[in-house]
XYZ file of C-alpha atoms in Angstrom:
300
model
C -25.417 264.082 62.697
C -23.284 261.279 63.490
C -26.064 259.624 66.303
C -28.410 259.950 63.457
C -26.175 257.479 61.163
C -25.338 255.499 64.493
C -29.447 254.473 64.823
C -29.474 254.389 61.081
C -26.694 251.575 61.020
C -28.511 249.907 64.061
C -31.637 249.883 62.683
C -30.879 248.371 59.794
C -28.287 245.668 61.406
C -31.386 244.976 63.662
C -34.195 243.869 60.229
C -31.244 242.172 58.651
C -30.536 240.000 61.578
C -33.871 239.656 63.963
C -36.111 240.247 61.592
C -37.868 243.109 59.271
C -40.188 245.445 61.225
C -38.279 244.577 64.606
C -37.524 247.879 66.698
C -35.393 248.799 69.938
C -38.462 248.675 72.317
C -39.677 244.874 70.390
C -36.244 243.020 70.499
C -36.089 243.957 74.151
C -39.294 242.946 75.026
C -40.650 246.329 76.788
C -42.695 248.877 75.563
C -42.089 252.392 74.282
C -42.757 254.206 77.266
C -41.060 252.137 79.445
C -38.296 253.507 82.644
C -34.676 253.274 82.828
C -35.280 251.244 85.339
C -37.439 248.743 83.204
C -34.965 249.292 80.270
C -31.729 248.202 82.358
C -33.493 244.842 83.917
C -34.864 243.830 80.217
C -31.351 244.417 78.915
C -29.601 241.699 81.737
C -32.327 239.158 80.916
C -31.465 239.784 77.067
C -27.887 239.537 77.682
C -28.313 236.649 79.332
C -29.822 235.127 76.267
C -27.041 236.380 73.747
C -24.165 236.110 75.326
C -21.009 234.331 73.514
C -20.636 231.958 75.690
C -24.368 230.562 76.223
C -24.056 230.310 72.415
C -20.935 228.802 71.028
C -20.995 227.954 67.313
C -23.767 230.415 66.741
C -22.816 232.902 63.614
C -22.851 236.443 64.576
C -23.226 236.025 68.833
C -20.653 238.550 69.631
C -22.305 241.012 66.919
C -25.820 241.023 68.093
C -24.393 240.757 72.192
C -22.368 243.692 71.171
C -25.425 245.339 69.334
C -27.791 244.482 72.150
C -25.331 247.510 74.161
C -25.525 249.626 72.098
C -29.292 249.593 71.371
C -29.393 249.672 75.335
C -27.293 252.264 75.834
C -29.540 254.561 73.751
C -32.727 253.646 75.319
C -30.642 254.970 78.690
C -29.566 258.338 77.287
C -32.846 260.784 77.113
C -31.411 262.983 73.846
C -30.562 259.771 71.919
C -34.127 258.006 73.058
C -35.997 260.781 72.086
C -34.275 260.952 68.186
C -34.509 257.039 68.098
C -38.525 257.655 68.848
C -38.636 260.372 66.417
C -37.181 257.900 63.780
C -39.987 255.241 65.524
C -42.784 257.593 64.703
C -42.022 259.192 61.284
C -39.838 256.188 59.777
C -36.244 256.343 58.677
C -35.875 257.973 55.535
C -34.541 256.187 52.706
C -32.107 259.005 51.818
C -30.087 259.188 54.662
C -27.841 261.913 53.027
C -24.774 261.890 51.141
C -22.481 262.394 54.585
C -23.935 258.962 55.771
C -23.224 257.105 52.089
C -19.740 258.380 52.407
C -18.635 257.536 55.827
C -20.113 254.275 55.021
C -18.615 253.308 51.151
C -15.362 255.787 51.548
C -14.595 255.664 47.794
C -10.971 254.944 47.416
C -8.837 257.282 44.953
C -8.897 254.855 42.367
C -13.188 254.758 42.188
C -12.915 258.885 42.653
C -11.078 258.966 39.693
C -12.741 256.600 37.468
C -15.889 258.216 38.526
C -14.343 261.714 37.092
C -12.992 259.902 33.946
C -16.533 258.648 33.052
C -18.280 261.770 34.477
C -16.276 264.498 32.535
C -16.090 261.905 29.156
C -19.910 261.349 29.706
C -20.701 265.095 29.095
C -17.839 265.689 26.824
C -20.038 262.871 24.645
C -23.431 265.058 25.163
C -22.209 268.327 23.904
C -20.734 266.458 21.117
C -23.846 265.098 20.185
C -25.408 269.100 20.831
C -22.680 270.649 18.476
C -23.569 267.531 15.493
C -26.983 268.083 16.032
C -27.061 272.358 15.325
C -24.579 271.727 12.758
C -26.826 269.251 10.838
C -29.677 271.825 11.557
C -27.390 274.615 9.852
C -26.232 272.346 6.982
C -30.111 271.894 6.351
C -30.492 275.533 6.610
C -27.805 276.151 3.916
C -28.764 273.614 1.636
C -32.977 275.094 1.769
C -30.868 278.737 1.250
C -29.276 277.428 -1.664
C -32.350 275.137 -3.424
C -34.455 278.424 -2.734
C -32.210 280.936 -4.911
C -31.744 278.419 -7.407
C -35.229 277.148 -8.050
C -37.394 280.311 -6.731
C -39.622 280.730 -4.139
C -41.924 277.900 -4.933
C -38.892 275.545 -5.023
C -39.657 273.586 -8.407
C -36.350 271.742 -8.853
C -35.171 272.989 -12.314
C -32.558 270.484 -14.617
C -29.231 271.114 -14.782
C -26.325 273.154 -11.840
C -27.565 276.656 -11.239
C -24.932 279.175 -9.551
C -26.003 280.575 -6.639
C -24.237 282.838 -4.533
C -25.223 282.933 -0.561
C -24.560 285.084 2.506
C -22.895 282.585 4.772
C -21.318 285.069 7.453
C -24.022 286.858 8.889
C -25.584 290.363 7.876
C -24.205 293.863 6.968
C -21.172 295.209 8.422
C -18.866 297.616 8.740
C -14.939 297.794 7.769
C -12.573 299.628 8.808
C -12.780 301.853 6.378
C -16.434 302.195 7.348
C -17.841 300.671 4.288
C -20.662 298.646 4.402
C -20.036 295.029 3.519
C -22.331 292.227 3.570
C -20.862 288.801 5.019
C -19.237 286.448 3.845
C -20.397 285.660 0.636
C -20.367 281.625 -0.619
C -20.261 280.474 -4.167
C -22.558 277.340 -4.381
C -23.674 275.052 -6.885
C -27.206 273.476 -7.064
C -27.916 270.504 -8.731
C -30.700 268.531 -8.113
C -31.085 268.079 -4.613
C -27.063 267.558 -4.379
C -25.431 271.399 -2.920
C -21.906 272.004 -3.608
C -19.499 274.875 -2.443
C -17.587 276.199 -5.165
C -14.152 276.610 -4.710
C -11.977 279.052 -6.588
C -9.823 276.254 -8.820
C -13.387 275.276 -9.639
C -13.523 272.278 -7.502
C -16.955 271.426 -5.641
C -17.762 270.358 -1.982
C -20.468 268.217 -1.316
C -22.671 269.962 1.449
C -24.560 267.180 3.523
C -25.211 265.593 6.722
C -21.496 264.098 6.098
C -20.118 267.809 6.901
C -21.012 267.764 10.399
C -18.713 265.952 13.223
C -20.513 262.609 14.139
C -20.137 262.203 18.070
C -17.531 259.320 19.288
C -16.776 258.173 22.723
C -13.408 257.674 21.057
C -12.851 261.519 20.569
C -13.729 261.707 24.108
C -10.624 263.256 26.671
C -9.798 260.349 27.905
C -10.006 257.697 25.172
C -8.430 260.432 23.139
C -5.317 260.824 25.622
C -4.682 257.205 25.705
C -5.035 256.617 21.972
C -2.278 259.580 21.216
C -0.069 257.432 24.286
C -0.370 254.352 22.547
C 0.303 256.187 18.419
C 3.756 257.953 20.353
C 5.163 254.309 21.785
C 4.355 252.813 18.921
C 5.765 254.953 16.475
C 8.727 255.253 19.020
C 9.140 251.628 18.581
C 9.236 251.514 14.782
C 11.797 254.336 14.756
C 13.521 252.007 16.656
C 13.401 249.365 14.818
C 14.383 251.149 11.751
C 17.379 252.356 12.751
C 18.480 248.755 13.700
C 17.635 247.280 10.674
C 19.779 250.323 9.180
C 22.747 249.739 10.955
C 22.804 246.145 10.617
C 22.817 247.078 6.306
C 25.337 249.852 6.807
C 27.876 246.788 8.601
C 26.537 244.838 5.722
C 27.451 247.015 3.387
C 30.658 247.929 4.568
C 31.812 244.305 4.816
C 30.945 243.756 1.467
C 32.866 246.806 0.097
C 36.483 245.799 1.801
C 35.974 242.190 0.330
C 36.510 243.673 -3.493
C 34.476 241.073 -4.625
C 31.356 241.016 -7.389
C 30.973 243.382 -10.647
C 31.432 246.395 -8.469
C 34.926 246.243 -7.863
C 37.708 247.691 -9.974
C 38.565 246.987 -12.636
C 35.296 244.907 -13.885
C 34.488 247.001 -16.375
C 30.565 247.051 -15.151
C 28.743 248.562 -12.608
C 25.934 246.739 -10.629
C 22.628 248.546 -10.030
C 21.955 249.577 -6.424
C 19.258 247.584 -4.800
C 15.884 249.748 -5.062
C 17.387 252.096 -7.127
C 14.520 251.152 -9.984
C 11.371 251.218 -7.322
C 13.146 254.842 -5.978
C 13.293 256.204 -9.577
C 9.619 254.965 -10.724
C 8.227 256.795 -7.428
C 10.093 260.060 -8.375
C 8.979 259.867 -12.090
C 5.315 259.540 -10.458
C 5.766 262.271 -8.435
C 6.501 264.138 -11.155
C 4.016 263.361 -13.188
C 1.585 263.995 -10.136
C 0.301 261.028 -9.154
C -1.546 262.258 -6.039
C -5.435 262.014 -6.612
C -7.031 265.349 -5.808
C -10.022 265.684 -3.204
C -11.876 267.756 -4.971
C -14.368 266.288 -7.922
C -14.613 268.436 -10.602
C -17.995 268.876 -11.986
C -18.549 269.701 -15.653
């Protein structure tokens, strides 16, 4: 309640300025059973002591004097005094409620947005971590199944490659025609402690912890968004620079062709090779020869 928040503020302020353990009654130098008239008399006496005119140059003199008036008003009001006496008897709670802290500190829009970004990014990273641990367990299960199929129940390692076929897609199911089919069957190769997935073209993909996607703060939504925006801006600036360079080169070529000089001029009998034509033809030959490396590793 608002009245409680006012009392909480006064209790904290009085203990900070008058000393820890000081309460409303001890500050006015009256007992907790004092009557309203006794409270008024104590207030007048204390106000003369704390009046700012008598405490010129004293730090926080105005604040203390104003605080004294609020304390006296609370003790003169029967309902507020009853509420204060409750906290004197039972103690002021350490946690004063979210409403109290929000009303006192009132975070701005920037603070709220920052908190939400940190919270959501942290939760997303936690989900990534959970998925990563789950994938690691799944990878290890597949490796154990492949080795068991290749080596037998005793799991005695055998030399050389062993080709096995595992069901990685669940149990049997019915297809559209009503036929019972197995799960997703995958051909695998076991060689020593290594396990590979055998692809249709004979390529082998290792099955290990690298298969699972490790969690990363950079993969959370906010940092991912910032990285994407930076890359787009950098790419756009690069394209602008390339366009400007191409335009300048075009103007230069026009000026060279109009001058009629050089070995390419009509009647010279010779043609100079264009700059960069050798590099382009070399790259084309490389591409035609299959210069790009394959990602898969072929095991023999």
